[in-house]
Short mmCIF file of C-alpha atoms in Angstrom, two decimals:
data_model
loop_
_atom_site.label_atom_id
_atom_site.label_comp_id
_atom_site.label_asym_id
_atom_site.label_seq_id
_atom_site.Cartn_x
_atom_site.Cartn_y
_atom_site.Cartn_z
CA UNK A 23 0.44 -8.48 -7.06
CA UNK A 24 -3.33 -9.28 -7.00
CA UNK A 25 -5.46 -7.79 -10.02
CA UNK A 26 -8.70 -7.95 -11.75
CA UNK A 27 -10.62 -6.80 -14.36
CA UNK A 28 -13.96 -6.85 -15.71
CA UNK A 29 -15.33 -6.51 -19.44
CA UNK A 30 -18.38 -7.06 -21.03
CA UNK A 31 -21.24 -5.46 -22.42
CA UNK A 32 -21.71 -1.62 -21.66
CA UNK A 33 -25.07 -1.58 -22.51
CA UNK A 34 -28.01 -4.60 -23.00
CA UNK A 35 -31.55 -4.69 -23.76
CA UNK A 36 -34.32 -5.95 -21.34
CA UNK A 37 -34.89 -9.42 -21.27
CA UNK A 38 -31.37 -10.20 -22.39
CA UNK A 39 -28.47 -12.11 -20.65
CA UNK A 40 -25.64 -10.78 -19.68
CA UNK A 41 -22.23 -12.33 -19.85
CA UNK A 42 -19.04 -10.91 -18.21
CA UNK A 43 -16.07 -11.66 -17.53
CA UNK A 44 -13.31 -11.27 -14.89
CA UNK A 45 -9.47 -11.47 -15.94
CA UNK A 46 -7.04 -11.90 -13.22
CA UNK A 47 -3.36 -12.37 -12.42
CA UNK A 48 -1.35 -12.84 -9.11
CA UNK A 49 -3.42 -15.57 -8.04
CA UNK A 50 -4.55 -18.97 -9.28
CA UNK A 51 -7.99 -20.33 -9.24
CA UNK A 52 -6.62 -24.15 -8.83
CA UNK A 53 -4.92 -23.16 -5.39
CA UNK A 54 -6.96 -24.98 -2.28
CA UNK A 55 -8.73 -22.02 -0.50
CA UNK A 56 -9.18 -19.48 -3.20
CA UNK A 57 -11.78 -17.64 -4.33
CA UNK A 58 -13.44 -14.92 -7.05
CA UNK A 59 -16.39 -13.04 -6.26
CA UNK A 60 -18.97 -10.99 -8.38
CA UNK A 61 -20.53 -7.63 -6.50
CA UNK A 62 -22.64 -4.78 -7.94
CA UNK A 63 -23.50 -1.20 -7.38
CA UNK A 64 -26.64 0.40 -8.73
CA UNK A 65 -25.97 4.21 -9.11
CA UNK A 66 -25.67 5.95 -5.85
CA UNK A 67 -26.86 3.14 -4.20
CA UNK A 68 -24.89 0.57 -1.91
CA UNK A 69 -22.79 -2.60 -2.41
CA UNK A 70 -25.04 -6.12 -3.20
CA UNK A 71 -22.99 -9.57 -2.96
CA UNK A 72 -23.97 -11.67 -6.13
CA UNK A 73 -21.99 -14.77 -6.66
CA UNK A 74 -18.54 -16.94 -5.56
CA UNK A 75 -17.20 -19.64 -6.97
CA UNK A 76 -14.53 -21.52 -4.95
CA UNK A 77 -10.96 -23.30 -6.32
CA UNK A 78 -12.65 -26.77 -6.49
CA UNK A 79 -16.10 -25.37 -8.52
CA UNK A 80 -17.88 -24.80 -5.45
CA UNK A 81 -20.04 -21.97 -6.18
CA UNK A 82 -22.70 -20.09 -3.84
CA UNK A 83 -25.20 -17.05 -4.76
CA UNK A 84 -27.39 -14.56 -3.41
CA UNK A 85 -31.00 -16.26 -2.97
CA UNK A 86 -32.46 -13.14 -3.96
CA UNK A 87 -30.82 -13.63 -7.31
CA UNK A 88 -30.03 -17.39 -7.53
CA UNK A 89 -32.34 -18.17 -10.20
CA UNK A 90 -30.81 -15.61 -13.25
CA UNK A 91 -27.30 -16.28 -11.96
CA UNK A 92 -24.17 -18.68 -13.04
CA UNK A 93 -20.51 -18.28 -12.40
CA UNK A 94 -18.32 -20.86 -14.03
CA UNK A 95 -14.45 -20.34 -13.87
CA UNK A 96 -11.72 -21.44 -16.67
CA UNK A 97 -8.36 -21.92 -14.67
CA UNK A 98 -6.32 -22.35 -17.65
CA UNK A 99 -7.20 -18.79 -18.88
CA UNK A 100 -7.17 -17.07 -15.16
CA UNK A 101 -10.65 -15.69 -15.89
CA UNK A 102 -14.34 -16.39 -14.51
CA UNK A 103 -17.92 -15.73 -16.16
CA UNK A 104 -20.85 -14.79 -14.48
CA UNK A 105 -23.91 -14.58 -16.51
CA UNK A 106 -27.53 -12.90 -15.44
CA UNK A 107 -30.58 -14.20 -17.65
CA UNK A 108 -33.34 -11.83 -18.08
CA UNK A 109 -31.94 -8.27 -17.52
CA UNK A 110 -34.16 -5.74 -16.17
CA UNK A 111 -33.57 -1.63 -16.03
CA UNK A 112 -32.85 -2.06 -12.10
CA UNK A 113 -30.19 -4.59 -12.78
CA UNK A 114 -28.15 -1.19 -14.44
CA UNK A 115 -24.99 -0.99 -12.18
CA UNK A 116 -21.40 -1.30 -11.99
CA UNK A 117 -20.29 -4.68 -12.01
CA UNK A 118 -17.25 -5.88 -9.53
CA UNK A 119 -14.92 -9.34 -9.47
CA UNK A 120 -13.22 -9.44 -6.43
CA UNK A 121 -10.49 -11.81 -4.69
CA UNK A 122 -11.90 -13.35 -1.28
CA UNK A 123 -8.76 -14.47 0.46
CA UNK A 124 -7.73 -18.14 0.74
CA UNK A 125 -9.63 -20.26 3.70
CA UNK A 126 -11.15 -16.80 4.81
CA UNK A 127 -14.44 -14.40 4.47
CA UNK A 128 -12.39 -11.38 3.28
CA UNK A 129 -12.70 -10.09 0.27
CA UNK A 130 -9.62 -8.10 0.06
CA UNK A 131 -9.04 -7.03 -3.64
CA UNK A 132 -11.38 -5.63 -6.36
CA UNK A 133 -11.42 -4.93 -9.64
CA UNK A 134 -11.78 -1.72 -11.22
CA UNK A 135 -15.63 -2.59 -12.00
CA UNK A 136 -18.27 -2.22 -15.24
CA UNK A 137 -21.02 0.12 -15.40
CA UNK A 138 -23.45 -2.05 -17.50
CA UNK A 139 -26.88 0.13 -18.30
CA UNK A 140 -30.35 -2.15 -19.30
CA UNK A 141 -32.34 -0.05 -21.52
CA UNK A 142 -34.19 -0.53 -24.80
CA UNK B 54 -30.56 -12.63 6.99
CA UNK B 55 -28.81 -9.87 8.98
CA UNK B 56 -29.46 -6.45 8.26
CA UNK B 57 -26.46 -3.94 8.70
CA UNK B 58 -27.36 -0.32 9.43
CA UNK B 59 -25.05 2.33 9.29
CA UNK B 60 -24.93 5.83 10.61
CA UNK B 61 -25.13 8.64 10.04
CA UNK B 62 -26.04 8.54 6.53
CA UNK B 63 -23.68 12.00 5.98
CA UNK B 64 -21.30 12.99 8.62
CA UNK B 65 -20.40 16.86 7.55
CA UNK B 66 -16.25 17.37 9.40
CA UNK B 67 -13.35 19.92 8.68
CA UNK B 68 -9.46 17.76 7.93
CA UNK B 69 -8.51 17.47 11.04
CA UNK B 70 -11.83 16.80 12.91
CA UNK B 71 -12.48 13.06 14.15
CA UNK B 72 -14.50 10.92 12.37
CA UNK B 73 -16.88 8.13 14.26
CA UNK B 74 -18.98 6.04 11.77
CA UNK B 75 -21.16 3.66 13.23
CA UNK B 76 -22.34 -0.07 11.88
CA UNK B 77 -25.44 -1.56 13.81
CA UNK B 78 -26.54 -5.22 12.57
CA UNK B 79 -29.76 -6.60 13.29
CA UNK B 80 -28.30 -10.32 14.60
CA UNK B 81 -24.88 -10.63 16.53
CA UNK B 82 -22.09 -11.04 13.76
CA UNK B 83 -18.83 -13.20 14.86
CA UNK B 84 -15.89 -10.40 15.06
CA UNK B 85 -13.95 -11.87 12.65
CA UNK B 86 -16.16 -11.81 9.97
CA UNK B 87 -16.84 -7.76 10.08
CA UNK B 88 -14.91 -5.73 7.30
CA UNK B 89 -14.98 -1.88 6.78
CA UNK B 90 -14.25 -0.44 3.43
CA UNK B 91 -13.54 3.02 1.53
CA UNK B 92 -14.90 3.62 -1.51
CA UNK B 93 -13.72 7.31 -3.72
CA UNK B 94 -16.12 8.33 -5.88
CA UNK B 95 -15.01 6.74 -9.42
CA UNK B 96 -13.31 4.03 -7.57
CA UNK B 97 -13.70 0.39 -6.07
CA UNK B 98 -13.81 -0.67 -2.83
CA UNK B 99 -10.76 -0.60 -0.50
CA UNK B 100 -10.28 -2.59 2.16
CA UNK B 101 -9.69 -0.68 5.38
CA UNK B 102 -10.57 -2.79 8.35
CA UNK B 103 -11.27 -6.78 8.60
CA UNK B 104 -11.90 -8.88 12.07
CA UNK B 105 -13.61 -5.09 13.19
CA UNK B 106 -10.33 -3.51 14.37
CA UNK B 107 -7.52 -5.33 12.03
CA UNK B 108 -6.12 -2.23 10.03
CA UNK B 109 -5.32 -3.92 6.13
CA UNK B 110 -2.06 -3.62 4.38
CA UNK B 111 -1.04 -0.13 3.76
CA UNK B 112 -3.83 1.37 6.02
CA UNK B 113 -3.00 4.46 8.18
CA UNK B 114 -2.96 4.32 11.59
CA UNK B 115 -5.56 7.16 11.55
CA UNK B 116 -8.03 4.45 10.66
CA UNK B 117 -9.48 2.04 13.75
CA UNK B 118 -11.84 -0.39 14.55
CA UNK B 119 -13.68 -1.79 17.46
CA UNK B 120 -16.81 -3.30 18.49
CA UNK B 121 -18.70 -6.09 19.20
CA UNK B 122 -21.99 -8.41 19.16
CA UNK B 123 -24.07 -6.01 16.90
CA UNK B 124 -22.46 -2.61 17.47
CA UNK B 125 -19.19 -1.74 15.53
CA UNK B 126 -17.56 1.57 14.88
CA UNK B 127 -15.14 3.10 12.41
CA UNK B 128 -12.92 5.90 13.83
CA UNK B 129 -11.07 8.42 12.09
CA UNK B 130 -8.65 10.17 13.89
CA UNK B 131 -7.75 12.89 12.03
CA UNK B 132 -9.46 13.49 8.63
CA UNK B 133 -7.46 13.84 5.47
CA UNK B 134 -8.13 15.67 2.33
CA UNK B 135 -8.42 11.97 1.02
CA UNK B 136 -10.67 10.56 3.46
CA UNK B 137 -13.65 12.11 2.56
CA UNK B 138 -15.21 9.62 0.84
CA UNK B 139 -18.13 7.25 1.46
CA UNK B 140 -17.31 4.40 3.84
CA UNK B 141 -19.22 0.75 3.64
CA UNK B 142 -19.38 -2.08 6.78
CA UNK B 143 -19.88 -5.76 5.73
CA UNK B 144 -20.17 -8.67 7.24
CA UNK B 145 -20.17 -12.52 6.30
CA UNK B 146 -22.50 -14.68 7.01
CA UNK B 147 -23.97 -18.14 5.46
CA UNK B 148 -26.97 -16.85 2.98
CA UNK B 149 -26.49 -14.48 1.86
CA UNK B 150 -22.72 -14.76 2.58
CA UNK B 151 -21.76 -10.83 2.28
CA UNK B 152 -24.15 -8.16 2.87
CA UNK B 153 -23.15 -4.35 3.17
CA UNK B 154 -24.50 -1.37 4.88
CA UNK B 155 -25.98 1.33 3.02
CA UNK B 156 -23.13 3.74 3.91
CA UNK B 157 -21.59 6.92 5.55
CA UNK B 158 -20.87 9.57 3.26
CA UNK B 159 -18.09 11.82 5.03
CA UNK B 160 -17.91 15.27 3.51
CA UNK B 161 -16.02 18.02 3.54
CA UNK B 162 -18.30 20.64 6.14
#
């Protein structure tokens, strides 16, 4: 059984970086194919695709957001990072990890997500 | 990048009514790499529907895909207390490599 989870910050100032983290189990990050994806969700508003990293450190982003993002992955501990420099008030949404399916574009498993607000 | 517009933005049905939810993208998108999902207010994402018409694990039968090119549609056959909810198309391309729709909203009328 496939899960993930999120945690991090609930609440940073503008400017800031933020750091969070995705803790899974049912899958490994070492196995050829694999991969873990971060997604967000401003309030109300619809789904935005952020960052993947692959099984061998691969690791793609959104252009629109390429220059404040990195992912980075630690197999041993089943978890992966992303981090976003330079936090602004429209950056306040809730946070997803997701597991896109070996050798495929589906994502087909999310994690319960974390509402991170930006405000001084 | 291709642009994927859903519609309506609110589709107002009674349980039992039929449900059609429509996905337009603004450059042809391969089959296999168009996804439909459900998302409950509090709640994540669900997979529903992947290569436009394959139903995911666990899925009712209720739920259907089809389309092609730039035109896709999300059918409902009969709508549950549970399906109200607001319902998401993606698709995956090279850069970005997932982009959503905007969403339906199906509410109870």
């Amino acid at each position: 059984q496939i899960t993930l989870k999120e945690s991090g910050p609930t609440l940073v100032k503008p400017t800031q970086t933020l750091t969070l983290t995705c803790t899974f189990s049912g899958f490994s990050l070492s196995t050829s194919g694999v991969a873990v994806a971060w997604i967000r969700q401003p309030p109300g508003k619809a789904l935005e695709w952020l960052a993947l990293i692959y099984w061998d450190d691969d690791d793609r982003y959104n252009p629109s957001l390429e220059s404040r993002l990195t992912i980075t992955k630690d197999t041993s501990k089943n978890q992966v990072v992303l981090t976003m420099t330079n936090m602004d008030p429209v950056d306040t949404a809730t946070y997803y990890c997701a597991h896109r399916r070996g050798g495929s574009s589906l994502i087909d498993y999310w994690g319960q997500g974390t509402l991170v607000t930006v405000s001084s | 990048e291709s642009v994927l517009t859903q519609s309506p933005g609110t589709l107002s049905l009674s349980p039992g009514e039929r449900a059609t939810l429509s996905c337009r993208a603004s450059q042809s998108v391969r089959s296999s790499y168009l996804a439909w999902y459900q998302q409950r207010p509090g709640q994540a994402p669900r997979l529903l529907i992947y290569g436009a018409s394959s139903r995911a694990t666990g899925v009712p039968d209720r739920f259907s895909g089809s389309g092609s090119g730039t035109d896709f549609t999300l059918t409902i056959s009969r709508l549950e207390p549970e399906d109200f909810a607001v319902y998401y198309c993606q698709q995956y391309g090279s850069s970005p490599l997932w982009t959503f729709g905007q969403g339906t909203k199906v509410e109870i009328k």
